[in-house]
Backbone as a ProteinNet text record, in pm:
[ID]
protein_1_A
[PRIMARY]
MRTRLVLLVALAAVLAGCSFPLIGSSPSPSPSAAARPRSTATLAIVQPPPNTIVTTTMLHVDFQLKGARIVSITSKNLTPDTGHIHLSIDGRLISMNYQLSEDVSMQPFAAGPHVVQGEFVAVDHAPFNPRVITKVIIEYQPPGSS
[TERTIARY]
-8266.8	-8131	-8029.9	-8048.4	-7958.3	-7957.4	-8070	-8077.8	-8002.7	-8014.5	-7941	-7792.3	-7741.9	-7600	-7551.7	-7627.8	-7594.1	-7583.3	-7678.2	-7678.2	-7559.5	-7517.1	-7406.4	-7275.5	-7263.3	-7144.9	-7137.8	-7256.4	-7259.1	-7222.4	-7274.6	-7245.2	-7095.2	-7035.4	-6893.5	-6816.1	-6857.4	-6778.2	-6786.9	-6902.7	-6916.8	-6835.2	-6842.2	-6760.9	-6612.4	-6569.2	-6423.8	-6373.9	-6464.7	-6424.2	-6429	-6479.5	-6487.2	-6352.2	-6334	-6205.5	-6198.6	-6312.7	-6303.8	-6282.5	-6219.2	-6188.7	-6315.4	-6318.9	-6426.9	-6396.6	-6504.7	-6487.7	-6401.8	-6300.8	-6212.6	-6093.4	-6094	-5982	-5879	-5756.5	-5661	-5667.2	-5655.2	-5667.7	-5550.6	-5574.9	-5473.3	-5365.8	-5240.4	-5136.6	-5160.1	-5133.2	-5150.1	-5027	-5038.9	-4915.6	-4816.5	-4691.2	-4583.4	-4568.6	-4520.1	-4501.4	-4394.8	-4396.8	-4295.1	-4160.9	-4068.2	-3932.8	-3870.6	-3801	-3733.5	-3608.4	-3573.8	-3452.3	-3327.6	-3223.9	-3091.1	-3010.5	-2946	-2865.1	-2715.5	-2636.3	-2492.4	-2425.8	-2508.1	-2459	-2395.1	-2305.1	-2249.8	-2271.3	-2299.7	-2323	-2240.3	-2176.5	-2096.6	-2126.2	-2111.6	-2119.9	-1974.3	-1939.4	-1804.6	-1794.6	-1905.8	-1908.3	-2042.8	-2043.4	-1933.8	-1861	-1736.1	-1675	-1727.6	-1706.6	-1749.6	-1689.7	-1774	-1731.1	-1708	-1752.6	-1743.5	-1819.2	-1763.1	-1833.6	-1888.5	-2023.2	-2090.1	-2126.1	-2077.1	-2096.1	-2172.4	-2229.5	-2310.6	-2452.9	-2546.6	-2683.2	-2716.6	-2625.3	-2643.7	-2538.8	-2587.6	-2498.7	-2501.2	-2386.6	-2366.5	-2337.2	-2419.1	-2397.9	-2369	-2256.1	-2218.5	-2215.9	-2277.1	-2277.6	-2191.1	-2138.9	-2069.5	-2147.6	-2192.2	-2270.2	-2193.3	-2162.5	-2093.2	-2180.4	-2175.9	-2251	-2394.1	-2435.1	-2576.3	-2582.1	-2710.2	-2727.7	-2855.5	-2859.7	-2984.3	-3070.2	-3195.9	-3292.8	-3399.6	-3462.8	-3567.7	-3709	-3721.5	-3857.9	-3893.8	-4019.2	-4071.3	-4143.6	-4117.4	-4171.2	-4187.4	-4264.6	-4271	-4181.9	-4114.5	-4022.2	-3884.6	-3862.1	-3744.2	-3626.6	-3514.7	-3385.5	-3289.7	-3188	-3093.6	-2992.5	-2991.9	-2889.6	-2948.2	-3079.6	-3139.2	-3223.7	-3219.1	-3296	-3280.1	-3310.3	-3304.3	-3226.6	-3191	-3125.5	-3221.1	-3248.1	-3325	-3224.9	-3238	-3153.8	-3230.2	-3173.9	-3242.7	-3144	-3197.7	-3116.1	-3191.5	-3125.1	-3182.5	-3312.5	-3311.5	-3424	-3541.3	-3530.6	-3634.9	-3599.5	-3687.9	-3660.1	-3654.7	-3543.3	-3522	-3557.3	-3509.6	-3539.5	-3531.8	-3602.8	-3597.1	-3522.4	-3394.6	-3303.2	-3281.1	-3274	-3238.9	-3098.9	-3018.7	-2885.8	-2789.1	-2663	-2563.3	-2522.5	-2586.2	-2553.3	-2679	-2671.6	-2790.6	-2747.3	-2806.4	-2785.3	-2902.1	-2871.6	-2978.1	-2967.6	-3078.2	-3089.2	-3075.8	-2984.8	-2963.4	-3046.7	-3113.5	-3186.5	-3289.7	-3358.1	-3459.4	-3396.3	-3265.5	-3198.6	-3130.2	-3136.8	-3072.3	-2917.2	-2851.8	-2706.4	-2678.3	-2572.7	-2538.6	-2511.1	-2496	-2464.9	-2592.1	-2570.6	-2679.6	-2630.9	-2718.4	-2687.7	-2743.7	-2651.3	-2685.3	-2678.9	-2792.3	-2798.2	-2842.4	-2787.7	-2835.5	-2872.7	-2974	-3008.9	-3042.1	-2975.7	-3011.1	-3126.7	-3240.7	-3363.9	-3395.9	-3483.2	-3529.8	-3618.1	-3651.3	-3729.6	-3870	-3919.6	-4049.9	-4038	-3919.7	-3887	-3887.2	-3894.4	-3884.4	-3738	-3693.4	-3553.9	-3526.3	-3395.4	-3345.2	-3334.6	-3307.9	-3286.8	-3163	-3050.6	-3041.6	-3034.6	-3062.3	-3063.2	-2928.6	-2922.7	-2795.4	-2794.5	-2730.6	-2735.3	-2591.8	-2577.2	-2455.2	-2493.6	-2405.6	-2437.6	-2303.7	-2317.4	-2208	-2270.2	-2190.3	-2237.1	-2163.9	-2238.2	-2184	-2215.4	-2152	-2180.4	-2227	-2348.2	-2392.3	-2377.9	-2306.2	-2293.3	-2341.6	-2464.7	-2525.7	-2443.7	-2446.2	-2365.6	-2400.9	-2300.3	-2322.1	-2338.7	-2334.8	-2357.5	-2231.4	-2115.6	-1986.3	-1967.1
-5178.7	-5208.6	-5135.6	-5123.2	-5051.6	-4901.5	-4840.6	-4704.2	-4683.6	-4774.6	-4762.5	-4770.3	-4850.6	-4858.9	-4732.1	-4668	-4545.4	-4434.5	-4434.1	-4330.9	-4348.9	-4469	-4493.1	-4451.4	-4482.4	-4441.8	-4286.7	-4224.2	-4078.8	-4016.3	-4070.6	-4024.9	-4038.3	-4146.1	-4171.6	-4068	-4040.4	-3940.1	-3799.7	-3767.9	-3633	-3624.7	-3732	-3727.1	-3727.6	-3798.4	-3798.9	-3658.5	-3577.5	-3444.2	-3343	-3384	-3287.8	-3281.2	-3172.9	-3153.6	-3215.9	-3268.5	-3327.8	-3480.3	-3536.9	-3682.3	-3761.7	-3877.4	-3972.1	-4035.9	-4085.8	-4152.3	-4276.8	-4290.7	-4405	-4381.5	-4272.4	-4246.4	-4155.4	-4159.4	-4073.9	-3931.8	-3825	-3695	-3666.2	-3570.2	-3524.6	-3453.8	-3466.6	-3397.4	-3247.9	-3179.8	-3039.8	-2972.3	-2855.8	-2793.2	-2775.8	-2792.6	-2782.5	-2640.6	-2623	-2489.9	-2416.2	-2291.4	-2213.1	-2251.4	-2266.3	-2301.9	-2196	-2234.7	-2142.9	-2094.4	-1969.1	-1914.4	-1982.5	-1983.5	-2027.7	-1904.8	-1912.3	-1802.7	-1839.8	-1749.7	-1776.3	-1727	-1679.8	-1634.1	-1746.3	-1705.8	-1795.1	-1729.2	-1812.9	-1766.1	-1847.7	-1775.5	-1840.8	-1779.3	-1861.7	-1811.8	-1788	-1664.6	-1633.7	-1617.7	-1598.6	-1597.5	-1661.2	-1759.7	-1824.5	-1924.3	-1946.7	-2054	-2192.8	-2290.7	-2424.9	-2472.2	-2547.7	-2609.2	-2508	-2388.3	-2287.1	-2332.9	-2310.9	-2334.4	-2203.5	-2192.6	-2070.4	-2079.8	-1987.2	-1987.6	-1864.4	-1787.1	-1670.7	-1693.8	-1619.8	-1635.9	-1575.7	-1497.7	-1437.4	-1494.8	-1533.4	-1584.6	-1475.6	-1434.6	-1336.5	-1412.2	-1395.4	-1463.3	-1357.7	-1374.7	-1290.7	-1379.3	-1331.4	-1396.7	-1322.6	-1392.1	-1333.1	-1379	-1280.6	-1307.8	-1254.6	-1338.1	-1295.4	-1322.5	-1230.6	-1245.8	-1211.1	-1143.7	-1105.7	-992.7	-938.9	-839.3	-863.1	-820.6	-830.4	-706	-728.6	-620.8	-641.8	-526.5	-533.3	-550	-551.4	-566.5	-715	-743.7	-873.7	-855.7	-941.4	-925.8	-1053	-1056.6	-1177.5	-1159.4	-1042.6	-1018.2	-1074.7	-1197.2	-1272.5	-1247.5	-1220.4	-1213.8	-1299.4	-1351.8	-1447.5	-1381.4	-1248	-1184.8	-1090.4	-1102.3	-1025.9	-1122.1	-1090.4	-1181.5	-1141.7	-1239.4	-1222.3	-1343.3	-1328	-1446.5	-1495.6	-1625.2	-1691.5	-1759.1	-1729	-1791.2	-1890.5	-2011.8	-2122.7	-2182.9	-2231	-2317.3	-2443.6	-2555.5	-2686.4	-2698.4	-2634.4	-2642.9	-2551.1	-2474.2	-2381.4	-2239.3	-2183.8	-2048.6	-1949.3	-1877.6	-1775.7	-1635.5	-1607.6	-1478.3	-1479.8	-1385.8	-1364.5	-1228.9	-1234.7	-1130.2	-1043.3	-911.8	-818.2	-764.8	-829.8	-777.8	-903.2	-874.7	-979.4	-1018.5	-967	-1008	-1010.4	-1092.7	-1116.6	-1156.9	-1110.2	-1157.6	-1245.7	-1367.4	-1462.3	-1504.6	-1500.8	-1547	-1702.7	-1756.2	-1895.4	-1956.6	-1870.6	-1910.9	-2020.6	-2023.3	-2127.4	-2262.9	-2261.8	-2390.4	-2462.5	-2588.8	-2675	-2681.8	-2720.4	-2739.9	-2848.8	-2831.4	-2932.3	-2882.3	-2971.1	-2923.2	-2870.6	-2769.9	-2711.8	-2679.1	-2687.2	-2649.3	-2517.3	-2421.2	-2283	-2282.4	-2240.9	-2244.3	-2111.5	-2070.5	-1955.6	-1997.7	-1936.1	-1965.5	-1832	-1811.7	-1696	-1739.5	-1666.6	-1696.6	-1582.4	-1610.3	-1509.2	-1408.1	-1296.5	-1192.4	-1229.7	-1344.7	-1394.2	-1489	-1498	-1581.7	-1732.5	-1772.3	-1912.9	-1945.6	-2067	-2093.5	-2084.2	-2064.1	-2075.1	-2224.2	-2254.7	-2390.9	-2395.4	-2457.5	-2514.2	-2419.4	-2470.8	-2387.3	-2332	-2212	-2143	-2149.8	-2246.8	-2274.8	-2293.4	-2244.9	-2257.7	-2304	-2380.6	-2421.3	-2449.1	-2424.2	-2468.9	-2534.7	-2614.7	-2679.2	-2607	-2574.7	-2506	-2591.7	-2570.4	-2631.6	-2525.7	-2540.8	-2440.3	-2494.7	-2413.6	-2446.1	-2327.7	-2334.6	-2222.4	-2166.8	-2033.5	-1983.4	-2058.8	-2094.2	-2163	-2310.4	-2371	-2511.9	-2594.7	-2532.3	-2607.5	-2670.8
-12195.7	-12149	-12226.9	-12360.2	-12447.5	-12404.3	-12370.9	-12330.8	-12204.2	-12115.1	-11985.6	-12008.5	-12095.7	-12126.3	-12187.8	-12280.7	-12341.9	-12236.7	-12147.4	-12040.4	-11946.4	-11918.4	-11830.3	-11903.5	-12036.1	-12108.5	-12111	-12136.7	-12144.6	-12009.4	-11903.9	-11768.5	-11739.3	-11773.6	-11754.8	-11831.3	-11955.2	-12036.2	-11971.2	-11919.1	-11855.1	-11728.6	-11648.8	-11523.8	-11553.5	-11655.6	-11688.9	-11726.7	-11780.9	-11822.2	-11703.9	-11587.1	-11477.7	-11409.5	-11335.3	-11266.7	-11130	-11078	-10942.4	-10955.9	-10861.7	-10866.6	-10839.1	-10890.8	-10862.8	-10731.5	-10662.1	-10532.6	-10558.2	-10469.6	-10486.4	-10574.2	-10646.8	-10733.1	-10663.6	-10709.9	-10643.9	-10709.4	-10628.6	-10680.1	-10773.2	-10867.8	-10957.2	-10877.7	-10916.9	-10842.9	-10857.1	-10742.7	-10744.6	-10805.8	-10859.7	-10920.1	-10807.3	-10845.8	-10746.2	-10702.5	-10577	-10524.9	-10608.7	-10609.6	-10683.9	-10634.2	-10724.2	-10685.5	-10594.9	-10494.5	-10402.8	-10473.8	-10444.7	-10506.2	-10446.1	-10521.7	-10477.9	-10436.1	-10316.3	-10277.1	-10281.8	-10322.2	-10322.9	-10192.6	-10100.2	-9970.5	-9890.1	-9800.8	-9697.2	-9567.4	-9465.2	-9331.7	-9236.5	-9136.8	-9040.1	-8902.1	-8801.6	-8660.9	-8619.3	-8589.6	-8546.1	-8395.2	-8328.9	-8183.9	-8141.3	-8062.1	-7993.1	-8086.2	-8068.9	-8147.8	-8101.2	-8190.4	-8150.3	-8021.1	-7943.3	-7814.9	-7707.9	-7720.9	-7614.5	-7493.7	-7376.9	-7248.7	-7201.6	-7196.1	-7158.2	-7010.4	-6936.3	-6789.1	-6741.3	-6835.8	-6800.2	-6849	-6802.5	-6844.8	-6982.6	-7035.9	-7171.4	-7266.8	-7381.1	-7493.3	-7599.1	-7636.5	-7746.7	-7871.7	-7977.8	-8104.4	-8209.8	-8283.3	-8402.9	-8520.7	-8629.7	-8756	-8856.7	-8952.6	-9062.7	-9190.1	-9267.1	-9388.3	-9505.3	-9605.3	-9726.1	-9847.1	-9938.4	-10066.4	-10061.3	-9945.1	-9934.2	-9829.7	-9816.1	-9716.1	-9646.5	-9520.9	-9439.2	-9463.3	-9483.7	-9499.8	-9397.8	-9361.1	-9257.9	-9314.5	-9441.2	-9496.7	-9518.5	-9520.7	-9556	-9687.7	-9782.6	-9915.4	-9983.8	-10088.5	-10179.7	-10298	-10304.4	-10418.7	-10373.1	-10412.2	-10361.9	-10454.3	-10385.2	-10455.4	-10381.4	-10449.4	-10383.2	-10286.5	-10286.2	-10203.7	-10094	-10068.5	-9959.8	-9870.7	-9741.3	-9651.8	-9507.5	-9419.1	-9277.7	-9220.1	-9093.1	-9021.6	-8914.1	-8920.6	-8812.2	-8718	-8595.2	-8487.9	-8411.6	-8401.5	-8328	-8227.3	-8117.9	-8027.4	-8008.5	-8034.1	-8021.6	-8109.9	-8222.2	-8313.3	-8276.4	-8170.2	-8122.9	-8174.8	-8254.6	-8309.2	-8194.6	-8189.8	-8081.6	-8140.1	-8257.7	-8316.9	-8471.4	-8530.1	-8674.2	-8685.6	-8704.4	-8682.3	-8811.5	-8788.3	-8901.1	-8878.2	-8804.3	-8778.9	-8764.3	-8750.1	-8752.4	-8609.2	-8505.6	-8369.9	-8286.5	-8183.9	-8100.2	-7960.2	-7858.6	-7723.4	-7686.2	-7638.2	-7604.7	-7461	-7390.2	-7254	-7252.3	-7173.7	-7165	-7046.6	-6970.4	-6848.5	-6880.5	-6993.8	-7016.8	-7049.2	-7075.1	-7116	-7002	-7008.5	-6904.8	-6928.7	-6824	-6837.9	-6942.8	-7009.7	-7112.9	-7249.5	-7347.8	-7480.1	-7550.5	-7634.1	-7711.4	-7850.7	-7950.3	-8092.7	-8117.8	-8148.4	-8185.8	-8343.4	-8401.9	-8547.1	-8601.9	-8711.9	-8790.8	-8926.9	-8979.6	-9120.9	-9188	-9305.1	-9385.5	-9470.6	-9454.8	-9525.1	-9621.5	-9714.9	-9811	-9736.2	-9805.9	-9741.7	-9707.4	-9753.9	-9712.2	-9588.4	-9527.5	-9413.4	-9440.5	-9564.1	-9601.5	-9647.8	-9640.3	-9675.8	-9822.1	-9854.4	-9984.9	-10017.9	-10145.7	-10186.5	-10269.1	-10216.8	-10086.9	-9968.4	-9848	-9731.1	-9702.6	-9642	-9603.9	-9452.2	-9394.8	-9253.2	-9196.4	-9076.6	-9003.7	-8857.3	-8791.3	-8656	-8579.2	-8452.9	-8363.3	-8234.4	-8172.1	-8045.5	-7934.5	-7835.4	-7714.4	-7591.8	-7482.1	-7357.8	-7260.3	-7200.7	-7107.6	-6967.9	-6885.9	-6744.6	-6670.2	-6623.7	-6552.2	-6437.5	-6411.7	-6302.2	-6170.1	-6097.6	-5962.4	-5980.7	-6101.1	-6117.8	-6107.5	-6097.1	-6091.3	-5960.3
[MASK]
++++++++++++++++++++++++++++++++++++++++++++++++++++++++++++++++++++++++++++++++++++++++++++++++++++++++++++++++++++++++++++++++++++++++++++++++++

């Protein structure tokens, strides 16, 4: 009996030193993801202005970016002043843009209000922390729907 107890204590000591979790135990926390860079950039949508009523099938979007520049490369070498613009409508990614303007077809969208959003993201296409986001609400009235 004493031999069995010694073996159990020895086994417990070996298992405690292992890097895998025991059955029923909670896993060790994984190392946190690398901290996202902070950007001092500001992004604004200058076209269309808020509450614009769009009556054509194409929407022209112009951004104004201050304190940063858009680059066409994708990289893991992150800097706070270089990146791309992601354009979304109603939370659906429309484009990962390397320029300050974009023409978007409105034909897939129903009549009514829509949220147009731009986000300046790092060169790896992931967001800065905090995120650099701008948005406006527009009203889409398809041609011939009046």
